[in-house]
């Protein structure tokens, strides 16, 4: 997923990387980290209530990507 996000940023489909305060992760970096943790597993415990907001945010950005002109 990291490569796809980087490629989308280079082509202008997604906005450039932006730092949030002292954190080095921007929104897409954070989504990528969360996605990787959920897909590949970690020792972290995630509640079921965390799933819906994460999926909604991903769906919003997928909609954004596919609404771009060809």
JSON list of C-alpha atoms in Angstrom, two decimals:
[
{"chain": "A", "resi": 1, "resn": "UNK", "atom": "CA", "xyz": [0.00, 0.00, 0.00]},
{"chain": "A", "resi": 2, "resn": "UNK", "atom": "CA", "xyz": [2.91, 2.34, 0.75]},
{"chain": "A", "resi": 3, "resn": "UNK", "atom": "CA", "xyz": [4.02, 2.25, -2.89]},
{"chain": "A", "resi": 4, "resn": "UNK", "atom": "CA", "xyz": [0.50, 3.05, -4.12]},
{"chain": "A", "resi": 5, "resn": "UNK", "atom": "CA", "xyz": [0.18, 6.03, -1.75]},
{"chain": "A", "resi": 6, "resn": "UNK", "atom": "CA", "xyz": [3.61, 7.32, -2.81]},
{"chain": "A", "resi": 7, "resn": "UNK", "atom": "CA", "xyz": [2.74, 6.93, -6.49]},
{"chain": "A", "resi": 8, "resn": "UNK", "atom": "CA", "xyz": [-0.61, 8.69, -6.00]},
{"chain": "A", "resi": 9, "resn": "UNK", "atom": "CA", "xyz": [1.16, 11.58, -4.28]},
{"chain": "A", "resi": 10, "resn": "UNK", "atom": "CA", "xyz": [3.71, 11.91, -7.08]},
{"chain": "A", "resi": 11, "resn": "UNK", "atom": "CA", "xyz": [0.99, 12.07, -9.72]},
{"chain": "A", "resi": 12, "resn": "UNK", "atom": "CA", "xyz": [-1.13, 14.52, -7.72]},
{"chain": "A", "resi": 13, "resn": "UNK", "atom": "CA", "xyz": [-4.04, 12.16, -7.09]},
{"chain": "A", "resi": 14, "resn": "UNK", "atom": "CA", "xyz": [-3.46, 12.48, -3.34]},
{"chain": "A", "resi": 15, "resn": "UNK", "atom": "CA", "xyz": [-2.14, 15.59, -1.59]},
{"chain": "A", "resi": 16, "resn": "UNK", "atom": "CA", "xyz": [1.54, 15.90, -0.69]},
{"chain": "A", "resi": 17, "resn": "UNK", "atom": "CA", "xyz": [2.78, 14.73, 2.69]},
{"chain": "A", "resi": 18, "resn": "UNK", "atom": "CA", "xyz": [1.98, 17.10, 5.56]},
{"chain": "A", "resi": 19, "resn": "UNK", "atom": "CA", "xyz": [3.31, 16.87, 9.11]},
{"chain": "A", "resi": 20, "resn": "UNK", "atom": "CA", "xyz": [0.82, 17.15, 11.97]},
{"chain": "A", "resi": 21, "resn": "UNK", "atom": "CA", "xyz": [2.46, 18.98, 14.86]},
{"chain": "A", "resi": 22, "resn": "UNK", "atom": "CA", "xyz": [5.35, 17.03, 16.31]},
{"chain": "A", "resi": 23, "resn": "UNK", "atom": "CA", "xyz": [4.24, 13.81, 14.64]},
{"chain": "A", "resi": 24, "resn": "UNK", "atom": "CA", "xyz": [5.97, 12.83, 11.42]},
{"chain": "A", "resi": 25, "resn": "UNK", "atom": "CA", "xyz": [2.93, 10.89, 10.23]},
{"chain": "A", "resi": 26, "resn": "UNK", "atom": "CA", "xyz": [0.36, 12.68, 8.14]},
{"chain": "A", "resi": 27, "resn": "UNK", "atom": "CA", "xyz": [-3.15, 11.34, 7.55]},
{"chain": "A", "resi": 28, "resn": "UNK", "atom": "CA", "xyz": [-2.15, 8.95, 4.75]},
{"chain": "A", "resi": 29, "resn": "UNK", "atom": "CA", "xyz": [0.89, 7.69, 6.61]},
{"chain": "A", "resi": 30, "resn": "UNK", "atom": "CA", "xyz": [-1.31, 7.04, 9.63]},
{"chain": "A", "resi": 31, "resn": "UNK", "atom": "CA", "xyz": [-3.91, 5.23, 7.51]},
{"chain": "A", "resi": 32, "resn": "UNK", "atom": "CA", "xyz": [-1.17, 3.13, 5.94]},
{"chain": "A", "resi": 33, "resn": "UNK", "atom": "CA", "xyz": [0.25, 2.21, 9.35]},
{"chain": "A", "resi": 34, "resn": "UNK", "atom": "CA", "xyz": [-3.19, 1.30, 10.71]},
{"chain": "A", "resi": 35, "resn": "UNK", "atom": "CA", "xyz": [-4.04, -0.68, 7.57]},
{"chain": "A", "resi": 36, "resn": "UNK", "atom": "CA", "xyz": [-0.76, -2.62, 7.79]},
{"chain": "A", "resi": 37, "resn": "UNK", "atom": "CA", "xyz": [-1.28, -3.34, 11.48]},
{"chain": "A", "resi": 38, "resn": "UNK", "atom": "CA", "xyz": [-4.80, -4.63, 10.86]},
{"chain": "A", "resi": 39, "resn": "UNK", "atom": "CA", "xyz": [-3.86, -6.60, 7.75]},
{"chain": "A", "resi": 40, "resn": "UNK", "atom": "CA", "xyz": [-0.63, -8.16, 8.97]},
{"chain": "A", "resi": 41, "resn": "UNK", "atom": "CA", "xyz": [-1.33, -8.31, 12.69]},
{"chain": "A", "resi": 42, "resn": "UNK", "atom": "CA", "xyz": [0.37, -6.81, 15.73]},
{"chain": "A", "resi": 43, "resn": "UNK", "atom": "CA", "xyz": [0.29, -7.33, 19.46]},
{"chain": "A", "resi": 44, "resn": "UNK", "atom": "CA", "xyz": [-2.02, -4.30, 19.73]},
{"chain": "A", "resi": 45, "resn": "UNK", "atom": "CA", "xyz": [-5.65, -4.80, 20.67]},
{"chain": "A", "resi": 46, "resn": "UNK", "atom": "CA", "xyz": [-8.22, -2.98, 18.54]},
{"chain": "A", "resi": 47, "resn": "UNK", "atom": "CA", "xyz": [-11.84, -2.67, 19.52]},
{"chain": "A", "resi": 48, "resn": "UNK", "atom": "CA", "xyz": [-14.58, -3.40, 17.00]},
{"chain": "A", "resi": 49, "resn": "UNK", "atom": "CA", "xyz": [-15.67, 0.22, 17.36]},
{"chain": "A", "resi": 50, "resn": "UNK", "atom": "CA", "xyz": [-12.42, 1.35, 15.72]},
{"chain": "A", "resi": 51, "resn": "UNK", "atom": "CA", "xyz": [-13.19, -0.50, 12.50]},
{"chain": "A", "resi": 52, "resn": "UNK", "atom": "CA", "xyz": [-16.08, 1.57, 11.17]},
{"chain": "A", "resi": 53, "resn": "UNK", "atom": "CA", "xyz": [-14.43, 5.03, 11.38]},
{"chain": "A", "resi": 54, "resn": "UNK", "atom": "CA", "xyz": [-11.30, 3.60, 9.74]},
{"chain": "A", "resi": 55, "resn": "UNK", "atom": "CA", "xyz": [-13.29, 2.03, 6.91]},
{"chain": "A", "resi": 56, "resn": "UNK", "atom": "CA", "xyz": [-15.33, 5.21, 6.42]},
{"chain": "A", "resi": 57, "resn": "UNK", "atom": "CA", "xyz": [-12.17, 7.30, 6.11]},
{"chain": "A", "resi": 58, "resn": "UNK", "atom": "CA", "xyz": [-10.67, 4.83, 3.64]},
{"chain": "A", "resi": 59, "resn": "UNK", "atom": "CA", "xyz": [-13.90, 4.87, 1.61]},
{"chain": "A", "resi": 60, "resn": "UNK", "atom": "CA", "xyz": [-13.85, 8.67, 1.45]},
{"chain": "A", "resi": 61, "resn": "UNK", "atom": "CA", "xyz": [-10.33, 8.68, 0.01]},
{"chain": "A", "resi": 62, "resn": "UNK", "atom": "CA", "xyz": [-11.11, 5.87, -2.41]},
{"chain": "A", "resi": 63, "resn": "UNK", "atom": "CA", "xyz": [-14.09, 7.92, -3.61]},
{"chain": "A", "resi": 64, "resn": "UNK", "atom": "CA", "xyz": [-11.78, 10.92, -3.97]},
{"chain": "A", "resi": 65, "resn": "UNK", "atom": "CA", "xyz": [-9.28, 8.95, -6.06]},
{"chain": "A", "resi": 66, "resn": "UNK", "atom": "CA", "xyz": [-11.89, 7.56, -8.43]},
{"chain": "A", "resi": 67, "resn": "UNK", "atom": "CA", "xyz": [-13.67, 10.90, -8.89]},
{"chain": "A", "resi": 68, "resn": "UNK", "atom": "CA", "xyz": [-10.53, 12.38, -10.44]},
{"chain": "A", "resi": 69, "resn": "UNK", "atom": "CA", "xyz": [-10.71, 13.07, -14.18]},
{"chain": "A", "resi": 70, "resn": "UNK", "atom": "CA", "xyz": [-8.82, 10.49, -16.31]}
]
